[in-house]
Short mmCIF file of the C-alpha atoms (twelve columns), coordinates in Angstrom:
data_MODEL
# 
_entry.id   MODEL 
# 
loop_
_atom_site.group_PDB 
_atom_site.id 
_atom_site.type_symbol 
_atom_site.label_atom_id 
_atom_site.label_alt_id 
_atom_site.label_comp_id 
_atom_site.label_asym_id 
_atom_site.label_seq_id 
_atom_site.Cartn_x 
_atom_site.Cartn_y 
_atom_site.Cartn_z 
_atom_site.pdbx_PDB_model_num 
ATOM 1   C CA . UNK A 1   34.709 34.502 46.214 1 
ATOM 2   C CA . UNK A 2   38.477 35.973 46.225 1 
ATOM 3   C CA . UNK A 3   39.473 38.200 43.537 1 
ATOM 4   C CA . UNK A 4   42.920 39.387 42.893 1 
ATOM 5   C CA . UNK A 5   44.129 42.087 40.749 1 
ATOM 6   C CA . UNK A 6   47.558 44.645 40.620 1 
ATOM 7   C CA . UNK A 7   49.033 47.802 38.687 1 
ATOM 8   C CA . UNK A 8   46.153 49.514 37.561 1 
ATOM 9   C CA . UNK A 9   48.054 52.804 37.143 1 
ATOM 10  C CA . UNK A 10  45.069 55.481 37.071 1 
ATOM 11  C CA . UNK A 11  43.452 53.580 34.362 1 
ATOM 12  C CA . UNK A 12  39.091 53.771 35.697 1 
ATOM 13  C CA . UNK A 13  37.844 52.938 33.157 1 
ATOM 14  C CA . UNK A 14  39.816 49.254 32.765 1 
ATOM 15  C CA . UNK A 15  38.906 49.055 36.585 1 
ATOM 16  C CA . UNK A 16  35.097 49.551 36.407 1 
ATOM 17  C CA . UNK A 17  35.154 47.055 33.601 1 
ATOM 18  C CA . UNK A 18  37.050 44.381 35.773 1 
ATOM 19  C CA . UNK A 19  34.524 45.103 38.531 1 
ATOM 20  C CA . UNK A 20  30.938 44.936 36.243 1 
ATOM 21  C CA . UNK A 21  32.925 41.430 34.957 1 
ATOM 22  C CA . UNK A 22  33.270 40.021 38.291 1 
ATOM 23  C CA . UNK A 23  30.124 41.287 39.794 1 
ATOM 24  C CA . UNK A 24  31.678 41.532 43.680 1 
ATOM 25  C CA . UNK A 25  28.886 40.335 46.006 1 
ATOM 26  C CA . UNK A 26  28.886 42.019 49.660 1 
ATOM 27  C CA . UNK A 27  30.559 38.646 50.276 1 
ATOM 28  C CA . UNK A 28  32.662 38.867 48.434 1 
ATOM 29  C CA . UNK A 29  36.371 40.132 48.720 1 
ATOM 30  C CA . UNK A 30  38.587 41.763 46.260 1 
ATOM 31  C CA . UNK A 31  42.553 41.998 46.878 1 
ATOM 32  C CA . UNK A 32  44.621 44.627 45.071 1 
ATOM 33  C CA . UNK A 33  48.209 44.466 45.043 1 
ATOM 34  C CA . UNK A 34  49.106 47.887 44.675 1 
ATOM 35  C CA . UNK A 35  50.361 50.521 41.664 1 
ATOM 36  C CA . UNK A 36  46.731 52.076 41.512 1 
ATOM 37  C CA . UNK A 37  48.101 55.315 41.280 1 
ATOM 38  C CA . UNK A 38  50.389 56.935 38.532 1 
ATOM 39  C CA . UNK A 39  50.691 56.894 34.965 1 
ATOM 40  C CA . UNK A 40  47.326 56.900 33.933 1 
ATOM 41  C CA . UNK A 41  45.072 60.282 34.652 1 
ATOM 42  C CA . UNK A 42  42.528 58.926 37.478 1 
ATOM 43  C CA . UNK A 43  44.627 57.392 40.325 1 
ATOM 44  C CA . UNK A 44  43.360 59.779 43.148 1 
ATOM 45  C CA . UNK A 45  39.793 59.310 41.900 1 
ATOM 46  C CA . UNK A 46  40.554 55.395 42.085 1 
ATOM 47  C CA . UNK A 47  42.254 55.693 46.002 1 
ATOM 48  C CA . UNK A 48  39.146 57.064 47.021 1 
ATOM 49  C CA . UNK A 49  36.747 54.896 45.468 1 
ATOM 50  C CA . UNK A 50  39.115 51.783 46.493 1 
ATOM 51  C CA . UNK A 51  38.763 53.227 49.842 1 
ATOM 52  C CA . UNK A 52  35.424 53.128 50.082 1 
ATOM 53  C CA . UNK A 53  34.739 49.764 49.543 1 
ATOM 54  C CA . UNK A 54  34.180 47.396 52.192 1 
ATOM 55  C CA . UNK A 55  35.086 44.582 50.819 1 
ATOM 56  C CA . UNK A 56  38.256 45.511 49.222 1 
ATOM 57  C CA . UNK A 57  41.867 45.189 50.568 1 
ATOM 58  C CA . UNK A 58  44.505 47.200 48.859 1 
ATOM 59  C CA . UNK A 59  48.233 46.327 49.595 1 
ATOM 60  C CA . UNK A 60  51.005 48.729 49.581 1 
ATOM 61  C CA . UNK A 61  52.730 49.288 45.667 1 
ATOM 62  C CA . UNK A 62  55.897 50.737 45.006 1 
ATOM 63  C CA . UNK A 63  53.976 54.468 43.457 1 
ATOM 64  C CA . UNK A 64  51.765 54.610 46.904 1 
ATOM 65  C CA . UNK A 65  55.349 54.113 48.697 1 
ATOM 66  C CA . UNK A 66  56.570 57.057 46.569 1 
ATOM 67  C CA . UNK A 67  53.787 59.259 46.741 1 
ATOM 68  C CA . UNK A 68  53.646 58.904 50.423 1 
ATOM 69  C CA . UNK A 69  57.595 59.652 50.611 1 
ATOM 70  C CA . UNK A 70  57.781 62.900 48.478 1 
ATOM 71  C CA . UNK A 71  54.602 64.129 50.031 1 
ATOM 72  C CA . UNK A 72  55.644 63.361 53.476 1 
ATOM 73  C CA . UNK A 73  59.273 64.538 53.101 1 
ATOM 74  C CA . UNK A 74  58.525 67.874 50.644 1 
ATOM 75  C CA . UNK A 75  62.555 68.951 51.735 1 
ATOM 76  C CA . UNK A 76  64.336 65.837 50.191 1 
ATOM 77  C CA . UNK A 77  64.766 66.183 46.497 1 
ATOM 78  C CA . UNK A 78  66.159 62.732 45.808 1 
ATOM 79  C CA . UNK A 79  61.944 61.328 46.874 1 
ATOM 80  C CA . UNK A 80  60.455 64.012 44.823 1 
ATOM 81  C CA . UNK A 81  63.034 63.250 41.579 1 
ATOM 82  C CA . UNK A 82  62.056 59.252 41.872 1 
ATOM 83  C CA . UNK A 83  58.622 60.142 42.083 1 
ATOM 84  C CA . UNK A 84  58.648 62.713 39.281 1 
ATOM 85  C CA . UNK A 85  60.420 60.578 37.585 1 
ATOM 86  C CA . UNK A 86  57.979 57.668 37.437 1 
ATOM 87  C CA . UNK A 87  55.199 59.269 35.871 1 
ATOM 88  C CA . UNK A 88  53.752 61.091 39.087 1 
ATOM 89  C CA . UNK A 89  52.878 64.580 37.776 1 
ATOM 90  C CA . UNK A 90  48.850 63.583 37.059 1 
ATOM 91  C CA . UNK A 91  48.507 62.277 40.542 1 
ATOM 92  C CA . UNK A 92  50.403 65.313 42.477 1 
ATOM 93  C CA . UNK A 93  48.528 67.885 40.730 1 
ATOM 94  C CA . UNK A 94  45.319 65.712 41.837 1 
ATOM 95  C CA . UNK A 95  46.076 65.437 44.926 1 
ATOM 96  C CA . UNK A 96  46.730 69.460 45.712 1 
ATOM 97  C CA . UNK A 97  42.950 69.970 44.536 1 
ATOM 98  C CA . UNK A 98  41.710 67.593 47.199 1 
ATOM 99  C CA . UNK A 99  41.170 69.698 50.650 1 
ATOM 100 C CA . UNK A 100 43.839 69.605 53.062 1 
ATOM 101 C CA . UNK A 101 41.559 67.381 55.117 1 
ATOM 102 C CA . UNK A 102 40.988 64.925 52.300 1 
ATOM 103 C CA . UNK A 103 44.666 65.552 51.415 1 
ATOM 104 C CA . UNK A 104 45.902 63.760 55.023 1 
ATOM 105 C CA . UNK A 105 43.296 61.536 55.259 1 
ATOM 106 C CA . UNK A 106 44.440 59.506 51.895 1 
ATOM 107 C CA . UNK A 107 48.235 59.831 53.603 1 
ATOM 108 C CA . UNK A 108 47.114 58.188 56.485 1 
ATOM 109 C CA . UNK A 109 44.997 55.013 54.874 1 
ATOM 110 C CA . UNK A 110 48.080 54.626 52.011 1 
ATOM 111 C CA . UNK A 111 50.950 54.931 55.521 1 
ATOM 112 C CA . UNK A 112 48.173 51.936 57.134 1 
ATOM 113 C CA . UNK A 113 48.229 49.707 53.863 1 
ATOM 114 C CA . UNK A 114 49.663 46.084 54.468 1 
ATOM 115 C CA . UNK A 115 53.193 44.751 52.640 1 
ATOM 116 C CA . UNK A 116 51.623 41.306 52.477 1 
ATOM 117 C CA . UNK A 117 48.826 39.361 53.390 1 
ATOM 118 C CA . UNK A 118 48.097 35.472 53.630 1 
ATOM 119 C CA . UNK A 119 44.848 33.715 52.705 1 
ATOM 120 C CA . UNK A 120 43.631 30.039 52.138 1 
ATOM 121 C CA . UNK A 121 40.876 29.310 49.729 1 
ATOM 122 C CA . UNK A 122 40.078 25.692 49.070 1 
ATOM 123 C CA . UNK A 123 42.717 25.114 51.120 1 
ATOM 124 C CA . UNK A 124 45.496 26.520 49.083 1 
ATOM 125 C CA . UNK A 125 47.652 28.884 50.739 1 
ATOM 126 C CA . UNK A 126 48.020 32.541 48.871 1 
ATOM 127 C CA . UNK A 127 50.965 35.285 49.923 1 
ATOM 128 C CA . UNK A 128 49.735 38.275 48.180 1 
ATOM 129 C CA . UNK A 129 52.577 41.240 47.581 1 
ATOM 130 C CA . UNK A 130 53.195 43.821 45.185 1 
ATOM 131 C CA . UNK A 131 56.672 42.965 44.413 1 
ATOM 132 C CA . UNK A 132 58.175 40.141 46.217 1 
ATOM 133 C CA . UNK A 133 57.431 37.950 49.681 1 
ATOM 134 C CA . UNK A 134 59.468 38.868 52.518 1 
ATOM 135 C CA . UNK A 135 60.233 35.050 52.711 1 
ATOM 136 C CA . UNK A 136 62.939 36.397 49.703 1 
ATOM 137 C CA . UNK A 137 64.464 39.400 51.011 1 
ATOM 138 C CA . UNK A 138 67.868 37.382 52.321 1 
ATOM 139 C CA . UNK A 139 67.787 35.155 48.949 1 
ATOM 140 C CA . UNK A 140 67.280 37.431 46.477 1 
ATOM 141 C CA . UNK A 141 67.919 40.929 47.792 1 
ATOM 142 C CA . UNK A 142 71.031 42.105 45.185 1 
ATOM 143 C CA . UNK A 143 70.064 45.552 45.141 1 
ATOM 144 C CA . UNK A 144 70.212 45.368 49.114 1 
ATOM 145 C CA . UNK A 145 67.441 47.207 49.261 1 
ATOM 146 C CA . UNK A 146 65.561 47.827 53.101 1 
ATOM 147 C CA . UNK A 147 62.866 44.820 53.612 1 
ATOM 148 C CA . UNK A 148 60.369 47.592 52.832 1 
ATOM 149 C CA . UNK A 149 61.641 49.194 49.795 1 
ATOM 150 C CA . UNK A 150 62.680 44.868 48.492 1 
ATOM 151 C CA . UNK A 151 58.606 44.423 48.788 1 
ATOM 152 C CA . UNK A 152 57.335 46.670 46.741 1 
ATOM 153 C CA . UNK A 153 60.672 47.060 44.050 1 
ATOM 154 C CA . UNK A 154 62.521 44.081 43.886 1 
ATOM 155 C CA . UNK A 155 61.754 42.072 40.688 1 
ATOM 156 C CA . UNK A 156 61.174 38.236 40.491 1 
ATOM 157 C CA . UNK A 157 61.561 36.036 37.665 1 
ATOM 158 C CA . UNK A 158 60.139 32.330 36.666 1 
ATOM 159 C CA . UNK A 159 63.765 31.476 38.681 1 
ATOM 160 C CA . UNK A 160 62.283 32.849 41.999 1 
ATOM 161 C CA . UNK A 161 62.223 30.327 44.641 1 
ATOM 162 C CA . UNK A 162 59.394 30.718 46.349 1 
ATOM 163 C CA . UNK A 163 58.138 29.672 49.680 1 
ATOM 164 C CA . UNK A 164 57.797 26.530 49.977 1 
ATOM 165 C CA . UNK A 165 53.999 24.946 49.850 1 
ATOM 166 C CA . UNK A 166 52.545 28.331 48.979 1 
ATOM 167 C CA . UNK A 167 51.166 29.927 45.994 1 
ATOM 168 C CA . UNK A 168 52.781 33.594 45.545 1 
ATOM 169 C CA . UNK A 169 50.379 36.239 43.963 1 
ATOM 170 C CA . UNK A 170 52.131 39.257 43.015 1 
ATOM 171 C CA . UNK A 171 52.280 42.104 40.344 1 
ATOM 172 C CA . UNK A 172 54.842 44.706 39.467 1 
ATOM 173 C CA . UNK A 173 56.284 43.340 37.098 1 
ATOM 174 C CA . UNK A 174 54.713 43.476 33.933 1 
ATOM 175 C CA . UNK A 175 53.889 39.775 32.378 1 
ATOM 176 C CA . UNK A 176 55.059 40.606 29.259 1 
ATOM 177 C CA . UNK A 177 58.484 39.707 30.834 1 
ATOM 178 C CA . UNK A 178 57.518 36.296 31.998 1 
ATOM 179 C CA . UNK A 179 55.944 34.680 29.086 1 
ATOM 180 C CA . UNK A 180 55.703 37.468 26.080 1 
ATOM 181 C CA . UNK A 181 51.689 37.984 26.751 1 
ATOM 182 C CA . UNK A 182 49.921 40.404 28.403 1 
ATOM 183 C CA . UNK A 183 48.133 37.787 30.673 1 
ATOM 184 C CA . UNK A 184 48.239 36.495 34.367 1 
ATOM 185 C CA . UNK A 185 51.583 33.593 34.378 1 
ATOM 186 C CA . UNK A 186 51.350 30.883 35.668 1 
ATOM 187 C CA . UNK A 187 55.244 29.562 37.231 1 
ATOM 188 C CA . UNK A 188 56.126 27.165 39.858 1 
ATOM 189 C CA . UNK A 189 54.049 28.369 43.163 1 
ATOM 190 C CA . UNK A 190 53.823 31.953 41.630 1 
ATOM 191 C CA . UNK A 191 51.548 33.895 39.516 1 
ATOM 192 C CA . UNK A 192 52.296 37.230 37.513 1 
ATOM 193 C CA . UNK A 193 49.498 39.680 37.592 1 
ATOM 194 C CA . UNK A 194 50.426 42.425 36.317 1 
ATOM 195 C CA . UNK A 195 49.426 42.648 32.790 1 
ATOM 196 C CA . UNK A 196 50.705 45.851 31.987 1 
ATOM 197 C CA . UNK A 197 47.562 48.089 32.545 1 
ATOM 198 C CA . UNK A 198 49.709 51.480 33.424 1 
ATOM 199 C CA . UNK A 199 51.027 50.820 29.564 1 
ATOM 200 C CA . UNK A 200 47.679 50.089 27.553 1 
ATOM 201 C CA . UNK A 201 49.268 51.811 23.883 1 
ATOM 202 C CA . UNK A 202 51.342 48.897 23.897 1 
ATOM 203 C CA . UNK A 203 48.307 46.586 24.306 1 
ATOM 204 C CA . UNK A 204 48.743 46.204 28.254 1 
ATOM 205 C CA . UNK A 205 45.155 45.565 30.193 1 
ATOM 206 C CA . UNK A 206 44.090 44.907 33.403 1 
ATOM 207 C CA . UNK A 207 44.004 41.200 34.637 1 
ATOM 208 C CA . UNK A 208 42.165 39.891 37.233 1 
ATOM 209 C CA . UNK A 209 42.232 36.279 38.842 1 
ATOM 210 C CA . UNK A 210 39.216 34.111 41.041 1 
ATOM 211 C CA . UNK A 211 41.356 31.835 43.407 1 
ATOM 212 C CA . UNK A 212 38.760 29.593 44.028 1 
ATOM 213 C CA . UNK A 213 38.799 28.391 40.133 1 
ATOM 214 C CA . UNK A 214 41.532 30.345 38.720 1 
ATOM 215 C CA . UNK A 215 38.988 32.215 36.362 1 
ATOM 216 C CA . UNK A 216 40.600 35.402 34.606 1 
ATOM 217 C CA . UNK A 217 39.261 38.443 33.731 1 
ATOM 218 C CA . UNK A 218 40.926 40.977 31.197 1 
ATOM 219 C CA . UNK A 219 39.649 44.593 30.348 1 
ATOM 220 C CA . UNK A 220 40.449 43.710 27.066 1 
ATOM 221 C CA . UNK A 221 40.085 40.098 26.148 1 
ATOM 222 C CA . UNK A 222 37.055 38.880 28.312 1 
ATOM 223 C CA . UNK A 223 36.500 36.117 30.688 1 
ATOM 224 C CA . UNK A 224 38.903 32.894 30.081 1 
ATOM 225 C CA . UNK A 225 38.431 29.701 32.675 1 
ATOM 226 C CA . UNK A 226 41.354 27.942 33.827 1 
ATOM 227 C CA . UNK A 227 41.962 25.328 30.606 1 
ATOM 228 C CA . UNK A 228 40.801 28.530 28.215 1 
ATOM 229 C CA . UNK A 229 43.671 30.596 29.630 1 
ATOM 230 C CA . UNK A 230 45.863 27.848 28.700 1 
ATOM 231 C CA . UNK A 231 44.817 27.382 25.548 1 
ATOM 232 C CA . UNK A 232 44.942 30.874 24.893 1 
ATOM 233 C CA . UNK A 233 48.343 31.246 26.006 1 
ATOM 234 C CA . UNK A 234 49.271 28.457 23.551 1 
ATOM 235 C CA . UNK A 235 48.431 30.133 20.149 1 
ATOM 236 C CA . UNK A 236 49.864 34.013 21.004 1 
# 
């Protein structure tokens, strides 16, 4: 089975629940689009777990891009301000109780971490990204961002054009802007993950999706199949 989640922003304790919902089998894999850091008080202690799983994939978010930037680049105060300025202070005082060793070897997996990745399942073709496909960086790049920094910043909306015959996966962006819930949206070959876990006061959670039957999982709300999610989404 493929499982896809995004954004967890230092929040454990909503991961560990995702992961005892989903049970993931050694054959399993689990994808996670990024954001894990940040925000919430635990996103050092959830790198390293992340890291230790086998069967886990994370892809690069727009706080790992940060972190890596002020961390790598301690002279250039605009990368520290951004950072700082995004909620960063849990995870740098974190990280400078880790070893120096353990210190560079979490640089070094987070400056390895992928963009974006492409998968089939059931023979529907997934890009996963944190922000938005490369496939949109001469479309929709206003901000003229670098093709790096337009991955894991830019922000989509249920306008996107997206590639054509394949099913964008993505997070980032919290859903609450898409379709006033904090659940996974469902637009035209594109689906919203990111249901606002790094903001849980406001009622965000984390949200987690099974691409071979579009099963969600919520730290919050439970287990809803395909036609429940809709239904769901119907009456809030």
């Amino acid at each position: 089975m493929h499982y896809v989640l995004s954004d967890i922003h230092g929040n454990k304790e909503a991961f560990n629940k995702i992961l005892s919902m989903i049970d993931l089998k050694p054959e399993d894999h689990l994808y996670i689009l990024g954001d894990v850091i940040d925000r919430g008080d635990y996103g050092i202690e959830l790198l390293q777990q992340i890291r230790a799983m086998e069967n886990c994939t994370l892809l690069l978010g727009n706080h790992e891009y940060m972190m890596v930037n002020a961390l790598r680049h301690p002279e250039n105060l605009h990368y520290k301000y951004v950072w700082r300025n995004n909620r960063s202070l849990i995870t740098f005082d974190k990280f400078f109780k880790l070893t120096e060793k353990e210190q560079e070897d979490l640089l070094c997996y987070l400056e390895t971490l992928p963009l974006q990745l492409e998968i089939t399942v059931n023979r529907r073709k997934f890009i996963l990204v944190h922000a938005a496909p490369q496939e949109l960086y001469e479309a929709e790049n206003i901000r003229r961002y670098h093709q790096k920094e337009f991955m894991v910043w830019h922000r989509l909306t249920p306008f996107s054009k997206m590639p054509a015959r394949k099913n964008v996966i993505f997070g980032h962006t919290p859903t609450l802007q898409f379709h006033k819930a904090m659940h996974i949206f469902h637009g035209k070959r594109m689906l919203d993950i990111d249901c606002g876990c790094g903001f849980p006061n406001s009622g965000g959670q984390l949200g987690c999706i099974r691409l071979e039957d579009m099963t969600e999982y919520y730290s919050n709300d439970g287990v809803f199949s395909k036609e429940e999610a809709a239904e769901w989404l119907k009456t809030h």
